PDB file of N, CA and C in Angstrom:
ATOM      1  N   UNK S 557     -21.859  33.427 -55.923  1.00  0.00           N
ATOM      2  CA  UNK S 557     -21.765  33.176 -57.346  1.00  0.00           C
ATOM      3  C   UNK S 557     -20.991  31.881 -57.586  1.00  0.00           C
ATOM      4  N   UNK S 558     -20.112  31.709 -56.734  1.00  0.00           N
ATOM      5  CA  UNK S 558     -19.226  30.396 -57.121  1.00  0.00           C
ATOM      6  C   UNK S 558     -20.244  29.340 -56.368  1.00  0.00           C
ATOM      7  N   UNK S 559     -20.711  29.222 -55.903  1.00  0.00           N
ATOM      8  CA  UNK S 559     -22.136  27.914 -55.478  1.00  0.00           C
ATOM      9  C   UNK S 559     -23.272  27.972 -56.551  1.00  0.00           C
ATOM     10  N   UNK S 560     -23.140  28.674 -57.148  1.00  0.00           N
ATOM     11  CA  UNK S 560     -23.961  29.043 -58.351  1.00  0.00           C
ATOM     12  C   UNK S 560     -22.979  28.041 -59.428  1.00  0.00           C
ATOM     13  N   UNK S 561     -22.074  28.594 -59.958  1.00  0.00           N
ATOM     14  CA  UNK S 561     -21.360  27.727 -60.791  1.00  0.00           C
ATOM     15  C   UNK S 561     -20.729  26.772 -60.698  1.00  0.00           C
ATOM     16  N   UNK S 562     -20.876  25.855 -58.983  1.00  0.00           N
ATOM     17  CA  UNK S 562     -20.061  24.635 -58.535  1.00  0.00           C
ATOM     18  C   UNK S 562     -20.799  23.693 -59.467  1.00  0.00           C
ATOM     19  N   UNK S 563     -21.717  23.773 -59.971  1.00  0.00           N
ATOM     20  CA  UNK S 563     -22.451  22.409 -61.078  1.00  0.00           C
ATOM     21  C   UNK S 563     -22.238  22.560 -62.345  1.00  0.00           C
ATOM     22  N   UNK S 564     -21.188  23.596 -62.535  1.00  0.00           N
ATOM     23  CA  UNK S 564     -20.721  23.896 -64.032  1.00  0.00           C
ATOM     24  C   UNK S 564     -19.197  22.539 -64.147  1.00  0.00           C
ATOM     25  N   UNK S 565     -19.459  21.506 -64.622  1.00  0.00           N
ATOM     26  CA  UNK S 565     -18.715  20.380 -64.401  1.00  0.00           C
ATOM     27  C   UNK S 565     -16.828  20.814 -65.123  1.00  0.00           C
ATOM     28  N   UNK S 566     -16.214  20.587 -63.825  1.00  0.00           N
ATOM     29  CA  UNK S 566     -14.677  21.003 -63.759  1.00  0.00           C
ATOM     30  C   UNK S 566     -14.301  22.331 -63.879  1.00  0.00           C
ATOM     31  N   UNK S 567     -15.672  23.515 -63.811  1.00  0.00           N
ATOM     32  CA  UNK S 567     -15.111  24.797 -63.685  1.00  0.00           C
ATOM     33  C   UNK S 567     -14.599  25.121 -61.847  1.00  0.00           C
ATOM     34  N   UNK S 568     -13.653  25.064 -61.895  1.00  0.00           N
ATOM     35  CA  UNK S 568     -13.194  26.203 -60.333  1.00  0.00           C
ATOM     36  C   UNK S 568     -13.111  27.697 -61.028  1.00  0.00           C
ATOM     37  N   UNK S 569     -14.353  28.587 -59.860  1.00  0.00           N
ATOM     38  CA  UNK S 569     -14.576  29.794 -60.166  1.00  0.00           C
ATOM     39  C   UNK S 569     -13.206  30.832 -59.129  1.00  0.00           C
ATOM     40  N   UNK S 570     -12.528  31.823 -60.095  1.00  0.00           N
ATOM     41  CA  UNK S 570     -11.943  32.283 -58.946  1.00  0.00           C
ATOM     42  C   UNK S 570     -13.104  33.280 -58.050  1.00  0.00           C
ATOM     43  N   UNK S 571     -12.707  33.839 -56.602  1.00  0.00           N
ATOM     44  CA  UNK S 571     -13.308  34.211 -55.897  1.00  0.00           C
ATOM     45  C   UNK S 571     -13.342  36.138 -56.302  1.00  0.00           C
ATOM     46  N   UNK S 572     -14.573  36.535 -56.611  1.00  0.00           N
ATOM     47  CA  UNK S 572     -14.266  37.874 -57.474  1.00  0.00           C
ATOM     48  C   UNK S 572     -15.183  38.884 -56.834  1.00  0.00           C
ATOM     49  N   UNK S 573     -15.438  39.938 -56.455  1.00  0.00           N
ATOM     50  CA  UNK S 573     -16.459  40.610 -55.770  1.00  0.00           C
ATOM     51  C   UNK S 573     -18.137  40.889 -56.834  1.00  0.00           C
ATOM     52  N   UNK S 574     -19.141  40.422 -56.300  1.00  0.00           N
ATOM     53  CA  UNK S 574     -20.367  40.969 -57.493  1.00  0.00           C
ATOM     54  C   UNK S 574     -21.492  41.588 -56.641  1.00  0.00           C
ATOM     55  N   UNK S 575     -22.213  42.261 -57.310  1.00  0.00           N
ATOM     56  CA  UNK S 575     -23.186  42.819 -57.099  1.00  0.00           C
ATOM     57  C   UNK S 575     -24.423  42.596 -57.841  1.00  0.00           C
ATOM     58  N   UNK S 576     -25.739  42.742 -57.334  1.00  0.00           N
ATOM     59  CA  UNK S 576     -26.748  42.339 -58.169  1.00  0.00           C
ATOM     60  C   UNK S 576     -27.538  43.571 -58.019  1.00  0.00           C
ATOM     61  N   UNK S 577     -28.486  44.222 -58.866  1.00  0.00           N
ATOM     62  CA  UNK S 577     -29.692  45.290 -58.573  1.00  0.00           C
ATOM     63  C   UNK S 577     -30.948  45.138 -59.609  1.00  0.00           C
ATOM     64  N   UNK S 578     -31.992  44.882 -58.871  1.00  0.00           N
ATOM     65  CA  UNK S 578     -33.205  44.298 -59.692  1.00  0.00           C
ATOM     66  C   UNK S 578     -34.133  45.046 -59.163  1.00  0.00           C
ATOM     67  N   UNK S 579     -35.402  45.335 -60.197  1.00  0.00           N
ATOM     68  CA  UNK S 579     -36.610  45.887 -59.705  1.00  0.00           C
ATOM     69  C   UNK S 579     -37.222  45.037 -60.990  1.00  0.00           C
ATOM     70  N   UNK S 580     -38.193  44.181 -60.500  1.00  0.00           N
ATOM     71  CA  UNK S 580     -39.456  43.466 -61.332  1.00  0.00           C
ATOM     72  C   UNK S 580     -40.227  43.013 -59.743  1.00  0.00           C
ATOM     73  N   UNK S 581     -41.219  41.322 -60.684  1.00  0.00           N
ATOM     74  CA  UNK S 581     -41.978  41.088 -59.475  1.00  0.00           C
ATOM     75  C   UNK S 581     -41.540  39.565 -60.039  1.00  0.00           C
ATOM     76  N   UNK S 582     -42.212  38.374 -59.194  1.00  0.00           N
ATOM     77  CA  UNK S 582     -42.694  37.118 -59.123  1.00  0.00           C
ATOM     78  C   UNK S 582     -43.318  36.926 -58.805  1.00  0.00           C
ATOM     79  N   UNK S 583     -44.576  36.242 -59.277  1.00  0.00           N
ATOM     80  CA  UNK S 583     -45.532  35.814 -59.172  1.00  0.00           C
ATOM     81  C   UNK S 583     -46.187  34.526 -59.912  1.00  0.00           C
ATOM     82  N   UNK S 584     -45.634  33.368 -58.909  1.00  0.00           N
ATOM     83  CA  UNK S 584     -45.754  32.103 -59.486  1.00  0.00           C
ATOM     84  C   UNK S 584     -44.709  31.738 -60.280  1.00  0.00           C
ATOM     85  N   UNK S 585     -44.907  31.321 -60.582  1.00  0.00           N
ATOM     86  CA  UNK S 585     -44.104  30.448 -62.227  1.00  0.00           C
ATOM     87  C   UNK S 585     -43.988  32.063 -63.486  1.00  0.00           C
ATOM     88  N   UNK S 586     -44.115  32.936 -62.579  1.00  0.00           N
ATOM     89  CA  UNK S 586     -43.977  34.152 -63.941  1.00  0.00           C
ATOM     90  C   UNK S 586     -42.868  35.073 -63.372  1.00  0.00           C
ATOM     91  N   UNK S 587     -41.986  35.375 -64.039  1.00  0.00           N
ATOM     92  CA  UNK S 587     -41.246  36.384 -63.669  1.00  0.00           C
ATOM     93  C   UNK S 587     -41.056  37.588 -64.482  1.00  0.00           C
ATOM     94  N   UNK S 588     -41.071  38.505 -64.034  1.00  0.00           N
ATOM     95  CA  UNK S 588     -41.039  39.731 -64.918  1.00  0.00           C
ATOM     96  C   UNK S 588     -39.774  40.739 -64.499  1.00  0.00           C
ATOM     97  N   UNK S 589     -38.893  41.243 -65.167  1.00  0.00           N
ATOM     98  CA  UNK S 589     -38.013  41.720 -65.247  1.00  0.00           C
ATOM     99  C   UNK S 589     -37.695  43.290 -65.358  1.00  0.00           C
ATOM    100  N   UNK S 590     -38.034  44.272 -64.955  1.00  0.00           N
ATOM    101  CA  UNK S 590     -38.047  45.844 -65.589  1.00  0.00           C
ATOM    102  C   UNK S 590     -36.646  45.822 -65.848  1.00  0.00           C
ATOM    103  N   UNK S 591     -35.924  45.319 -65.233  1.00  0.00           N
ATOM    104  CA  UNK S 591     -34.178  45.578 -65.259  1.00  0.00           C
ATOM    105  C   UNK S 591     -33.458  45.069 -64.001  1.00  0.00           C
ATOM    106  N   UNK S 592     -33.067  44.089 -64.181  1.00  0.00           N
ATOM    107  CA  UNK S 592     -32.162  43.147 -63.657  1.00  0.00           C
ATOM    108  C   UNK S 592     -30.335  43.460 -63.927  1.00  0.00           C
ATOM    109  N   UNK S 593     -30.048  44.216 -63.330  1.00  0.00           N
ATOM    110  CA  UNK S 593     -28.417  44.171 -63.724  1.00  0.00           C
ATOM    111  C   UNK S 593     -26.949  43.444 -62.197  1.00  0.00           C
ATOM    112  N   UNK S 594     -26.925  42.951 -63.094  1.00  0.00           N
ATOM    113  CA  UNK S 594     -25.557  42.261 -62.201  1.00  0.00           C
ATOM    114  C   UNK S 594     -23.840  42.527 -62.637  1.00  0.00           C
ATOM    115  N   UNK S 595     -22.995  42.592 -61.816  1.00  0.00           N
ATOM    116  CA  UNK S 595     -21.594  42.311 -62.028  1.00  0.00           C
ATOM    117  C   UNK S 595     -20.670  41.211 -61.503  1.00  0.00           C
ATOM    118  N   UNK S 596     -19.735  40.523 -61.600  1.00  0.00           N
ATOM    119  CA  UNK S 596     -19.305  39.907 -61.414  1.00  0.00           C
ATOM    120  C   UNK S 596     -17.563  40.258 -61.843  1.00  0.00           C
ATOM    121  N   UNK S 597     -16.957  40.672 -60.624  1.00  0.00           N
ATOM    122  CA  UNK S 597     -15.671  41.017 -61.431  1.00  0.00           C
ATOM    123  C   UNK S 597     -15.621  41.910 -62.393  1.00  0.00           C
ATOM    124  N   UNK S 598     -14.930  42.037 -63.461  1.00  0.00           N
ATOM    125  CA  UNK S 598     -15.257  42.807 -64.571  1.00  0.00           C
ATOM    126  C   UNK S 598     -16.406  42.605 -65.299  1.00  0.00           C
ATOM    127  N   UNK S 599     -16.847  41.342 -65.178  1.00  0.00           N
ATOM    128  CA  UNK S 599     -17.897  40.955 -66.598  1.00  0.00           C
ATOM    129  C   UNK S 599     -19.510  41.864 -65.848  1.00  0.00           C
ATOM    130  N   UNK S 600     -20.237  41.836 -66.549  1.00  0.00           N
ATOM    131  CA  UNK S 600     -21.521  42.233 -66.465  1.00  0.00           C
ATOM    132  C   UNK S 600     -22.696  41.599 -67.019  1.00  0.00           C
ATOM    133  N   UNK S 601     -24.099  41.895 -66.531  1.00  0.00           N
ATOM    134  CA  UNK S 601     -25.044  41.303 -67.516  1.00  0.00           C
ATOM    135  C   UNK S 601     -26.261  42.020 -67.223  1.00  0.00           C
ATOM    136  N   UNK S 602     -27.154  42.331 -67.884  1.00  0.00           N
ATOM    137  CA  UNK S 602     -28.284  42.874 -67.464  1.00  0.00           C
ATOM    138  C   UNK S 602     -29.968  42.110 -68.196  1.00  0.00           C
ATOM    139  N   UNK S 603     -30.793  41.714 -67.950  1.00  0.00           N
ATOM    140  CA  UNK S 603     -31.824  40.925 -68.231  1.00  0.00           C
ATOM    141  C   UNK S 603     -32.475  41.668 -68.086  1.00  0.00           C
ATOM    142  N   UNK S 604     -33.644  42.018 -69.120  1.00  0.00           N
ATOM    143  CA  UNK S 604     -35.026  42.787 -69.362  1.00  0.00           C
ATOM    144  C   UNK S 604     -36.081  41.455 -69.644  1.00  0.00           C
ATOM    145  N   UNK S 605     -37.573  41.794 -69.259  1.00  0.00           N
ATOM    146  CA  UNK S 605     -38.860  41.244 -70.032  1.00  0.00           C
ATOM    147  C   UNK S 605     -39.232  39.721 -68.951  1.00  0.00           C
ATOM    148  N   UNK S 606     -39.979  39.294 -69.526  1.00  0.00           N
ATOM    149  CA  UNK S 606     -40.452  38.556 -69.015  1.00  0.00           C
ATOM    150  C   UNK S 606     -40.797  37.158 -68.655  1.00  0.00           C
ATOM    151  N   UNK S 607     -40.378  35.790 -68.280  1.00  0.00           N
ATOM    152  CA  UNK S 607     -39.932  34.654 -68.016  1.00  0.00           C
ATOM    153  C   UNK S 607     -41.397  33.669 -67.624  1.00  0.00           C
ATOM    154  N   UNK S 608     -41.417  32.899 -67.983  1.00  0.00           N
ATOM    155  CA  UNK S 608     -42.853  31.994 -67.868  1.00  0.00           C
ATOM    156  C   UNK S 608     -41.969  30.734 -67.410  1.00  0.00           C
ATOM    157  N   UNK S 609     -41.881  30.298 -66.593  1.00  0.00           N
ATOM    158  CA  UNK S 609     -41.336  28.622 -66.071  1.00  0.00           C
ATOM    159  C   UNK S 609     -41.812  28.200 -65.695  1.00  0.00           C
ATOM    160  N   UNK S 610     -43.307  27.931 -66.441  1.00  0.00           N
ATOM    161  CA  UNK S 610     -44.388  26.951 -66.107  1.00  0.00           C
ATOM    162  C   UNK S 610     -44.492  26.494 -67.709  1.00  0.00           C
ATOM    163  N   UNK S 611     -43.789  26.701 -68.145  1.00  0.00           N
ATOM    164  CA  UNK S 611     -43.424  25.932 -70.045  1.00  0.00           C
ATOM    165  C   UNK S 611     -44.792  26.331 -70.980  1.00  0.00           C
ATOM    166  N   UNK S 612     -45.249  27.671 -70.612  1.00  0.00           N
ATOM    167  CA  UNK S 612     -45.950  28.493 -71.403  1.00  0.00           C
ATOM    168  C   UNK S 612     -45.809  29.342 -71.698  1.00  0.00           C
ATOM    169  N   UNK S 613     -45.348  29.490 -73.372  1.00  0.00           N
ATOM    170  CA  UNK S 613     -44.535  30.351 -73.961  1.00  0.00           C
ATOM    171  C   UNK S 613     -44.964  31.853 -74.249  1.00  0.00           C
ATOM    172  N   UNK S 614     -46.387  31.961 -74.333  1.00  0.00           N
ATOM    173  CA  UNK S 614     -47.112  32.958 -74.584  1.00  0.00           C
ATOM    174  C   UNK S 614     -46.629  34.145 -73.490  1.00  0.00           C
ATOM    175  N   UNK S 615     -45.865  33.757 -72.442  1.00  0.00           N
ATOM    176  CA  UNK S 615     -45.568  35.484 -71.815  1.00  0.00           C
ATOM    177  C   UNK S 615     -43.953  35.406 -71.617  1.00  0.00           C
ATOM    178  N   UNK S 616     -43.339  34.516 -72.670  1.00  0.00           N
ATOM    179  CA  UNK S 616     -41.643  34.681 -72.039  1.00  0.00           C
ATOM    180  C   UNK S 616     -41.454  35.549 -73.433  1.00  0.00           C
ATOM    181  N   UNK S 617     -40.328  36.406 -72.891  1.00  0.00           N
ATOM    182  CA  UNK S 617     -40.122  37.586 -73.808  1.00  0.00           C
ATOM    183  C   UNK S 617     -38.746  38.149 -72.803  1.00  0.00           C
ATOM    184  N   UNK S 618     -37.772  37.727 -73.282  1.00  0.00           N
ATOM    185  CA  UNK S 618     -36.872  38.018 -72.388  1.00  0.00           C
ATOM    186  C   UNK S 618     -35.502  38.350 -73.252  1.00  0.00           C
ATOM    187  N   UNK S 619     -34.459  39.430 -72.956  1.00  0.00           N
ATOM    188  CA  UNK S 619     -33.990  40.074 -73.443  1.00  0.00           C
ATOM    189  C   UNK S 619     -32.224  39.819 -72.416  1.00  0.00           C
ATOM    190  N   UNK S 620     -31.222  39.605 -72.630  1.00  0.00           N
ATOM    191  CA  UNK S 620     -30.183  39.546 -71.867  1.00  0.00           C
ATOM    192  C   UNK S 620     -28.844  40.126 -72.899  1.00  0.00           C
ATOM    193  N   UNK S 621     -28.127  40.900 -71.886  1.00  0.00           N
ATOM    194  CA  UNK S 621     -26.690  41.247 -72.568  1.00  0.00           C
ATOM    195  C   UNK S 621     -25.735  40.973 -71.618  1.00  0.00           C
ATOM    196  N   UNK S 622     -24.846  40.097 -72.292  1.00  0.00           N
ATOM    197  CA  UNK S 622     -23.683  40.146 -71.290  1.00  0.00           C
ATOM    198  C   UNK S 622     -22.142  39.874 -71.935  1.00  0.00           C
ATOM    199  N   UNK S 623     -21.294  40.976 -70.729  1.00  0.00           N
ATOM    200  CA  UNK S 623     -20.156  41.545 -71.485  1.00  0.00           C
ATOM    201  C   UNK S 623     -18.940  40.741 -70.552  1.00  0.00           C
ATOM    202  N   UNK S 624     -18.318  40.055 -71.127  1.00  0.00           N
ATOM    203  CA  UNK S 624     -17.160  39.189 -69.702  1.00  0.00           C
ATOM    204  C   UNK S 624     -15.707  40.342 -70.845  1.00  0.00           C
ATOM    205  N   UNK S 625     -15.164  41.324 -70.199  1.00  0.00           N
ATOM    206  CA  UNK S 625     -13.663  41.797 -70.700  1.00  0.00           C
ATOM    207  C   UNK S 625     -12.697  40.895 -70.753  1.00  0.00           C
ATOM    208  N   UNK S 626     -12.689  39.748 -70.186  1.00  0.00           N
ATOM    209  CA  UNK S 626     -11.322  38.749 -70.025  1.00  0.00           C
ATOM    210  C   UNK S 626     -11.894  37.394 -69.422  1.00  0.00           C
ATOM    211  N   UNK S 627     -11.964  36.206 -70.357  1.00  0.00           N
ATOM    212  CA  UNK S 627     -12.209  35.212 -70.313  1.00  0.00           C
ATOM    213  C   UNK S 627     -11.190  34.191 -68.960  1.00  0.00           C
ATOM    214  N   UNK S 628      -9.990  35.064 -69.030  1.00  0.00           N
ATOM    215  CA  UNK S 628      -8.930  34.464 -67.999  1.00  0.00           C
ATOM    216  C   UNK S 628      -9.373  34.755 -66.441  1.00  0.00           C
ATOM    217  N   UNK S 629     -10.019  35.434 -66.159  1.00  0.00           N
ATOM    218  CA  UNK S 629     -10.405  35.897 -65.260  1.00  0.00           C
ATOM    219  C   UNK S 629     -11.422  35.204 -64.474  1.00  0.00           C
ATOM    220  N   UNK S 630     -12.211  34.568 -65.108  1.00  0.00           N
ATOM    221  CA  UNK S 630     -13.359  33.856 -64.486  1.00  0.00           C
ATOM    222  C   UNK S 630     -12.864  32.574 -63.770  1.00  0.00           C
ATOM    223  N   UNK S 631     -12.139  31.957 -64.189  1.00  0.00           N
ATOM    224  CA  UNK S 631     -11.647  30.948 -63.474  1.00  0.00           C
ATOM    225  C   UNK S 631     -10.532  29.905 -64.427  1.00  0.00           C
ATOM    226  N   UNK S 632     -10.803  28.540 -63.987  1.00  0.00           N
ATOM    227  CA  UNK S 632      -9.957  27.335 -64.927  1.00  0.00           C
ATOM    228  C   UNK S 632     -11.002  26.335 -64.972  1.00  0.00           C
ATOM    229  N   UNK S 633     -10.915  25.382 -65.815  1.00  0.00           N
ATOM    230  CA  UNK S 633     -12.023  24.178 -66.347  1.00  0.00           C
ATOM    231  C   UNK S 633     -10.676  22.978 -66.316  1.00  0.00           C
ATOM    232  N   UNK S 634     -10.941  21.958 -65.765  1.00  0.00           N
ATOM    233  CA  UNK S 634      -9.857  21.169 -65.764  1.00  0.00           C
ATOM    234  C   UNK S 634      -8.447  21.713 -65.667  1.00  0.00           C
ATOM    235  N   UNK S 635      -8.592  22.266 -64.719  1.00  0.00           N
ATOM    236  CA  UNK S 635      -7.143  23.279 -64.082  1.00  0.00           C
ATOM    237  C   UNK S 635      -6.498  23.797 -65.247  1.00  0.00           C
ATOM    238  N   UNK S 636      -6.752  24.201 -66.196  1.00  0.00           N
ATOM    239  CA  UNK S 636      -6.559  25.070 -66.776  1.00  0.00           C
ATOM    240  C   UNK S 636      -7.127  26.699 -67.629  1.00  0.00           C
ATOM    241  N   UNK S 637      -6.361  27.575 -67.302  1.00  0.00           N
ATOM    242  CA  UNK S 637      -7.116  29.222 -67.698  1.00  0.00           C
ATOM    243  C   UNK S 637      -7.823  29.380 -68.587  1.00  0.00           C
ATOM    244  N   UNK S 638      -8.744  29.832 -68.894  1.00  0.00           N
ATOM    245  CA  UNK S 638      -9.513  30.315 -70.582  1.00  0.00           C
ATOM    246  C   UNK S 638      -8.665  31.292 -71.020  1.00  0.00           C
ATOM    247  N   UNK S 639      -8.184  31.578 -72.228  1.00  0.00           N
ATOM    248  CA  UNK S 639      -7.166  32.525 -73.074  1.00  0.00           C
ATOM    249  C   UNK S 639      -7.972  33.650 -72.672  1.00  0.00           C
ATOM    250  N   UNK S 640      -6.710  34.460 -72.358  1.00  0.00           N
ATOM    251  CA  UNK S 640      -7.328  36.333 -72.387  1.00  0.00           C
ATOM    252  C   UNK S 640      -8.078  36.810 -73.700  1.00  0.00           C
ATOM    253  N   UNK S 641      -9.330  36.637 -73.914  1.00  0.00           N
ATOM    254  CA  UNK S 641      -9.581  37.358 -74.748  1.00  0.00           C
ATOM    255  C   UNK S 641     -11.615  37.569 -74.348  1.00  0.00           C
ATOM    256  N   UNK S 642     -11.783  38.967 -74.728  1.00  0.00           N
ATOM    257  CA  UNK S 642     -13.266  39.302 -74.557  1.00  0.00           C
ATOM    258  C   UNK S 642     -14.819  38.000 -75.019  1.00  0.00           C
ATOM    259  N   UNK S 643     -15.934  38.296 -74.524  1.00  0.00           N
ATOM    260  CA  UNK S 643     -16.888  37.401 -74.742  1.00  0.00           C
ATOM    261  C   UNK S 643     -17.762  38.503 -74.386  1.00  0.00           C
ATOM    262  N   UNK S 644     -18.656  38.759 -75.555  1.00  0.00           N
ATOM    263  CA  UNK S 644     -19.983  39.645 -75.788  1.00  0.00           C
ATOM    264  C   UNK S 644     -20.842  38.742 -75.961  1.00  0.00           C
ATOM    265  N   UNK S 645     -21.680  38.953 -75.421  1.00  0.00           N
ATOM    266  CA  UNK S 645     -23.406  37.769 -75.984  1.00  0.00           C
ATOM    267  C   UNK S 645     -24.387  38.805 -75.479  1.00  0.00           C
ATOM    268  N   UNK S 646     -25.378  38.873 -77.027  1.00  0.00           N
ATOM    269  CA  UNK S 646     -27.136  39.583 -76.684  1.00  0.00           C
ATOM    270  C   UNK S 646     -27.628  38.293 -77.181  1.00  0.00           C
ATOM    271  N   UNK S 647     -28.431  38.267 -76.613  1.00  0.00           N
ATOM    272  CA  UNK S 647     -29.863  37.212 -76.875  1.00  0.00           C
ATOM    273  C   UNK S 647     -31.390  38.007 -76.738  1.00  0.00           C
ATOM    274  N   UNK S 648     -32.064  37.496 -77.405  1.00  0.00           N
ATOM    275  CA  UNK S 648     -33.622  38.025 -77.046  1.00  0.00           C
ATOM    276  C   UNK S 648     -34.399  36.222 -77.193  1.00  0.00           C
ATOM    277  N   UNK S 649     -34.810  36.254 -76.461  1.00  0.00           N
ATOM    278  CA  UNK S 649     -35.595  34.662 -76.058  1.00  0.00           C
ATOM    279  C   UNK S 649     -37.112  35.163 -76.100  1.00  0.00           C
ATOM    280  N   UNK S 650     -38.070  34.385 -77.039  1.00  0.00           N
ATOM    281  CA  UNK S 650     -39.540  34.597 -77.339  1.00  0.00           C
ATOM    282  C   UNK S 650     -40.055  33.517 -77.274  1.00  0.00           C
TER     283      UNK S 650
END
């Protein structure tokens, strides 16, 4: 996860235990999602529906929730902490 976010410019991620569990398919440039759930430390996220990244919009339909309990936790951005406080985000992308 932290090679994942080394291109997030001046974030150092601290080192946190995660897990991922997915059942969909890929096929091509299409991804489909039944339920995608991940953790990361405390925070969580789970992704439903379906992803087109061939820039045809007609089958993206994609659904994400994600819950971070403590913003301090994830790391520092220019060596300094994000304030303790929660970050909820739902999105639905069509």
């Amino acid at each position: 996860v932290r090679n994942l976010l080394r291109h997030v410019r001046n974030l150092e991620a601290y080192e946190q235990p995660f897990s991922l569990d997915a059942k969909g398919q890929v096929r091509g440039n299409h991804w489909g999602f039944e339920r995608l759930v991940g953790a990361v430390g405390t925070a969580n996220f789970e992704i439903r529906g379906d992803l087109a990244l061939d820039g045809s919009k007609s089958r993206t339909e994609l659904t994400l929730d994600l819950t971070i309990p403590n913003l301090a936790e994830i790391g520092t951005v220019d060596g300094r902490r994000f304030n303790e406080q929660a970050l909820s985000l739902s999105a639905h992308a069509v």
